[in-house]
One Martini backbone bead per residue (centre of mass of N, CA, C, O) as a GRO file, in nm:
protein
  208
    1PHE     BB    1  -4.483  -8.910  -7.447
    2VAL     BB    2  -4.468  -8.524  -7.619
    3GLY     BB    3  -4.529  -8.344  -7.371
    4VAL     BB    4  -4.868  -8.344  -7.505
    5VAL     BB    5  -4.876  -8.559  -7.601
    6ASN     BB    6  -5.023  -8.878  -7.721
    7THR     BB    7  -4.867  -9.108  -7.893
    8ARG     BB    8  -5.076  -9.317  -7.754
    9LEU     BB    9  -5.431  -9.297  -7.820
   10ARG     BB   10  -5.729  -9.381  -7.672
   11VAL     BB   11  -6.024  -9.354  -7.875
   12LYS     BB   12  -6.254  -9.538  -7.684
   13ALA     BB   13  -6.221  -9.411  -7.480
   14ALA     BB   14  -6.192  -9.106  -7.485
   15ILE     BB   15  -6.485  -9.121  -7.532
   16GLU     BB   16  -6.573  -9.296  -7.276
   17SER     BB   17  -6.567  -9.027  -7.170
   18ALA     BB   18  -6.730  -8.779  -7.286
   19ALA     BB   19  -6.976  -8.944  -7.247
   20GLU     BB   20  -6.983  -8.920  -6.986
   21GLN     BB   21  -6.992  -8.622  -6.924
   22ALA     BB   22  -7.211  -8.545  -7.125
   23THR     BB   23  -7.437  -8.707  -6.925
   24ASP     BB   24  -7.396  -8.554  -6.675
   25ALA     BB   25  -7.459  -8.277  -6.772
   26CYS     BB   26  -7.746  -8.343  -6.917
   27ALA     BB   27  -7.878  -8.532  -6.618
   28ARG     BB   28  -7.849  -8.279  -6.452
   29ALA     BB   29  -7.995  -8.046  -6.641
   30LEU     BB   30  -8.292  -8.219  -6.723
   31GLY     BB   31  -8.300  -8.524  -6.587
   32GLU     BB   32  -8.169  -8.679  -6.876
   33ALA     BB   33  -7.955  -8.921  -7.105
   34PRO     BB   34  -7.861  -9.087  -7.354
   35ARG     BB   35  -7.743  -9.340  -7.470
   36ILE     BB   36  -7.415  -9.390  -7.585
   37GLU     BB   37  -7.296  -9.555  -7.919
   38VAL     BB   38  -6.974  -9.678  -7.998
   39SER     BB   39  -6.785  -9.733  -8.317
   40CYS     BB   40  -6.483  -9.890  -8.194
   41SER     BB   41  -6.170 -10.001  -8.181
   42ASP     BB   42  -5.979 -10.079  -7.926
   43SER     BB   43  -5.697 -10.045  -8.120
   44LEU     BB   44  -5.661  -9.775  -8.140
   45LEU     BB   45  -5.514  -9.479  -8.236
   46LEU     BB   46  -5.319  -9.148  -8.126
   47SER     BB   47  -5.170  -8.839  -8.212
   48TYR     BB   48  -5.295  -8.664  -7.925
   49VAL     BB   49  -5.372  -8.386  -7.742
   50PRO     BB   50  -5.634  -8.469  -7.481
   51VAL     BB   51  -5.769  -8.235  -7.431
   52HIS     BB   52  -5.842  -8.186  -7.641
   53LEU     BB   53  -6.011  -8.401  -7.766
   54HIS     BB   54  -6.197  -8.407  -7.550
   55TYR     BB   55  -6.340  -8.143  -7.578
   56VAL     BB   56  -6.419  -8.212  -7.872
   57LEU     BB   57  -6.655  -8.379  -7.759
   58VAL     BB   58  -6.812  -8.274  -7.557
   59GLU     BB   59  -6.956  -8.057  -7.668
   60VAL     BB   60  -7.097  -8.196  -7.928
   61LEU     BB   61  -7.239  -8.407  -7.707
   62LYS     BB   62  -7.396  -8.190  -7.526
   63ASN     BB   63  -7.582  -8.140  -7.799
   64SER     BB   64  -7.679  -8.400  -7.882
   65CYS     BB   65  -7.799  -8.487  -7.613
   66ARG     BB   66  -7.984  -8.242  -7.533
   67ALA     BB   67  -8.192  -8.274  -7.836
   68THR     BB   68  -8.303  -8.508  -7.756
   69VAL     BB   69  -8.433  -8.431  -7.535
   70GLU     BB   70  -8.583  -8.284  -7.616
   71GLN     BB   71  -8.726  -8.385  -7.846
   72ALA     BB   72  -8.891  -8.591  -7.778
   73ARG     BB   73  -9.033  -8.404  -7.575
   74ASN     BB   74  -9.201  -8.306  -7.751
   75GLU     BB   75  -9.308  -8.611  -7.891
   76ARG     BB   76  -9.323  -8.792  -7.675
   77GLY     BB   77  -9.060  -8.970  -7.631
   78LYS     BB   78  -8.815  -9.133  -7.675
   79LEU     BB   79  -8.436  -9.195  -7.616
   80ALA     BB   80  -8.228  -9.135  -7.894
   81PRO     BB   81  -7.938  -9.243  -7.952
   82VAL     BB   82  -7.618  -9.156  -7.989
   83GLU     BB   83  -7.350  -9.167  -8.177
   84VAL     BB   84  -6.991  -9.300  -8.314
   85ARG     BB   85  -6.783  -9.295  -8.578
   86VAL     BB   86  -6.558  -9.436  -8.708
   87ARG     BB   87  -6.275  -9.376  -8.903
   88LYS     BB   88  -5.899  -9.423  -9.052
   89ASP     BB   89  -5.754  -9.274  -9.235
   90LYS     BB   90  -5.465  -9.380  -9.409
   91ALA     BB   91  -5.358  -9.165  -9.581
   92GLN     BB   92  -5.384  -8.896  -9.436
   93GLY     BB   93  -5.409  -8.934  -9.099
   94ILE     BB   94  -5.707  -8.993  -9.019
   95THR     BB   95  -5.969  -8.944  -8.768
   96ASN     BB   96  -6.283  -8.994  -8.813
   97MET     BB   97  -6.607  -8.837  -8.682
   98LEU     BB   98  -6.937  -8.923  -8.599
   99VAL     BB   99  -7.194  -8.737  -8.479
  100LEU     BB  100  -7.550  -8.885  -8.422
  101ASP     BB  101  -7.914  -8.809  -8.422
  102GLU     BB  102  -8.221  -8.672  -8.320
  103GLY     BB  103  -8.290  -8.416  -8.282
  104SER     BB  104  -8.381  -8.088  -8.357
  105GLY     BB  105  -8.197  -7.938  -8.526
  106LEU     BB  106  -8.128  -7.766  -8.815
  107ARG     BB  107  -8.084  -7.492  -9.049
  108GLU     BB  108  -7.931  -7.368  -9.254
  109ASP     BB  109  -7.892  -7.062  -9.150
  110GLU     BB  110  -7.694  -7.252  -8.867
  111VAL     BB  111  -7.475  -7.375  -8.951
  112ASP     BB  112  -7.282  -7.097  -8.917
  113ARG     BB  113  -7.386  -6.944  -8.672
  114ALA     BB  114  -7.289  -7.222  -8.489
  115PHE     BB  115  -6.954  -7.038  -8.576
  116THR     BB  116  -7.037  -6.831  -8.341
  117TYR     BB  117  -6.945  -6.638  -8.096
  118GLY     BB  118  -7.195  -6.708  -7.877
  119TRP     BB  119  -7.401  -6.833  -8.002
  120THR     BB  120  -7.749  -7.042  -7.933
  121THR     BB  121  -8.023  -7.244  -7.888
  122ALA     BB  122  -7.989  -7.210  -7.562
  123ILE     BB  123  -8.268  -7.113  -7.292
  124GLN     BB  124  -8.134  -6.877  -7.091
  125PRO     BB  125  -7.913  -6.687  -6.901
  126ARG     BB  126  -7.723  -6.497  -6.825
  127PRO     BB  127  -7.410  -6.524  -6.743
  128ARG     BB  128  -7.169  -6.449  -6.606
  129GLN     BB  129  -6.868  -6.386  -6.645
  130SER     BB  130  -6.710  -6.582  -6.508
  131SER     BB  131  -6.839  -6.841  -6.709
  132MET     BB  132  -6.764  -6.709  -6.999
  133LEU     BB  133  -6.427  -6.727  -6.913
  134ASP     BB  134  -6.398  -7.004  -6.817
  135ALA     BB  135  -6.506  -7.131  -7.090
  136ILE     BB  136  -6.174  -6.965  -7.218
  137GLY     BB  137  -5.975  -6.971  -7.022
  138GLY     BB  138  -5.932  -6.759  -6.799
  139ASP     BB  139  -5.692  -6.781  -6.654
  140GLY     BB  140  -5.471  -6.805  -6.894
  141GLY     BB  141  -5.505  -7.124  -7.003
  142GLY     BB  142  -5.684  -7.255  -7.114
  143VAL     BB  143  -5.811  -7.559  -7.113
  144GLY     BB  144  -5.579  -7.721  -6.984
  145THR     BB  145  -5.703  -7.469  -6.711
  146ASN     BB  146  -6.003  -7.614  -6.703
  147ALA     BB  147  -6.111  -7.759  -6.418
  148ALA     BB  148  -6.349  -7.780  -6.475
  149LEU     BB  149  -6.395  -7.963  -6.754
  150LEU     BB  150  -6.195  -8.168  -6.656
  151SER     BB  151  -6.446  -8.246  -6.415
  152GLY     BB  152  -6.742  -8.196  -6.442
  153ASP     BB  153  -6.858  -8.034  -6.280
  154GLU     BB  154  -6.916  -7.710  -6.382
  155ALA     BB  155  -7.002  -7.789  -6.702
  156PRO     BB  156  -7.219  -7.687  -6.921
  157LEU     BB  157  -7.414  -7.780  -7.140
  158ALA     BB  158  -7.481  -7.430  -7.239
  159GLY     BB  159  -7.538  -7.114  -7.302
  160LEU     BB  160  -7.229  -6.946  -7.440
  161GLY     BB  161  -7.090  -7.030  -7.767
  162PHE     BB  162  -6.802  -7.173  -7.720
  163GLY     BB  163  -6.764  -7.429  -7.862
  164LEU     BB  164  -6.761  -7.502  -8.153
  165PRO     BB  165  -6.558  -7.280  -8.224
  166LEU     BB  166  -6.319  -7.420  -8.030
  167SER     BB  167  -6.362  -7.689  -8.114
  168ARG     BB  168  -6.222  -7.584  -8.441
  169LEU     BB  169  -6.002  -7.409  -8.375
  170TYR     BB  170  -5.852  -7.690  -8.258
  171CYS     BB  171  -5.867  -7.916  -8.540
  172ARG     BB  172  -5.761  -7.643  -8.731
  173TYR     BB  173  -5.437  -7.626  -8.591
  174PHE     BB  174  -5.358  -7.977  -8.699
  175GLY     BB  175  -5.582  -8.035  -8.984
  176GLY     BB  176  -5.837  -8.023  -8.863
  177ASP     BB  177  -6.194  -8.087  -8.819
  178LEU     BB  178  -6.583  -7.933  -8.777
  179LYS     BB  179  -6.867  -8.027  -8.883
  180VAL     BB  180  -7.167  -7.944  -8.975
  181LEU     BB  181  -7.473  -8.193  -9.109
  182PRO     BB  182  -7.791  -8.147  -9.163
  183VAL     BB  183  -8.059  -8.340  -9.134
  184GLY     BB  184  -8.347  -8.160  -9.029
  185LEU     BB  185  -8.533  -8.068  -8.851
  186GLU     BB  186  -8.623  -8.294  -8.618
  187CYS     BB  187  -8.408  -8.512  -8.753
  188GLY     BB  188  -8.134  -8.366  -8.666
  189THR     BB  189  -7.714  -8.440  -8.660
  190ALA     BB  190  -7.411  -8.464  -8.846
  191ALA     BB  191  -7.104  -8.479  -8.705
  192LEU     BB  192  -6.755  -8.368  -8.765
  193ILE     BB  193  -6.476  -8.499  -8.679
  194ARG     BB  194  -6.143  -8.427  -8.754
  195PHE     BB  195  -5.836  -8.637  -8.660
  196ARG     BB  196  -5.410  -8.534  -8.723
  197HIS     BB  197  -5.175  -8.729  -8.689
  198LEU     BB  198  -4.885  -8.600  -8.459
  199SER     BB  199  -4.578  -8.485  -8.588
  200SER     BB  200  -4.264  -8.374  -8.635
  201ASP     BB  201  -4.422  -8.244  -8.896
  202THR     BB  202  -4.679  -8.144  -8.837
  203GLN     BB  203  -4.886  -7.877  -8.923
  204LEU     BB  204  -4.954  -7.556  -8.832
  205TYR     BB  205  -5.224  -7.379  -8.743
  206ALA     BB  206  -5.409  -6.984  -8.761
  207PRO     BB  207  -5.738  -6.990  -8.744
  208LEU     BB  208  -6.000  -6.728  -8.722
   0.00000   0.00000   0.00000
């Protein structure tokens, strides 16, 4: 480690840890969860802030798991697996992660709204204020001190509307990005996550 940056973060292990938390949250909330298949080299390393990477992956995977379960119930079919495909772009110093699901999907006009704070496709009672503050690190420490998120014991499956916009913010701060690519309603969603390899000359950004 250099400060909070793990200079030899094992990517596949990090994805599998996030996948376990996402499927656990889905199973608790909906009674079942899809299998998450990871296509990634065991030897792939990344220099990054582990808690940021974990947060982003958990949020994206939770969305895919929920959409997959909902779609399977609508069609009365079997749960399709969620796929995570990883490729490293050495020239740009970027690790790309493509998350593919066969869930309920998004309309074209919903893609930009998905990154609006407070907007959600989940239907559930409005959470109490403290829950919303917990989701954005209301103790003043942000995601790094959100014990509920890290433990997975209390992390909600969906409904607060902060997961995707915060995830994109964390990615963009270090020069990466998060994009949602709609395949079509009832055809699934593809999410492209780009993590930039951090070094001493990494330029920081302050996206709004």
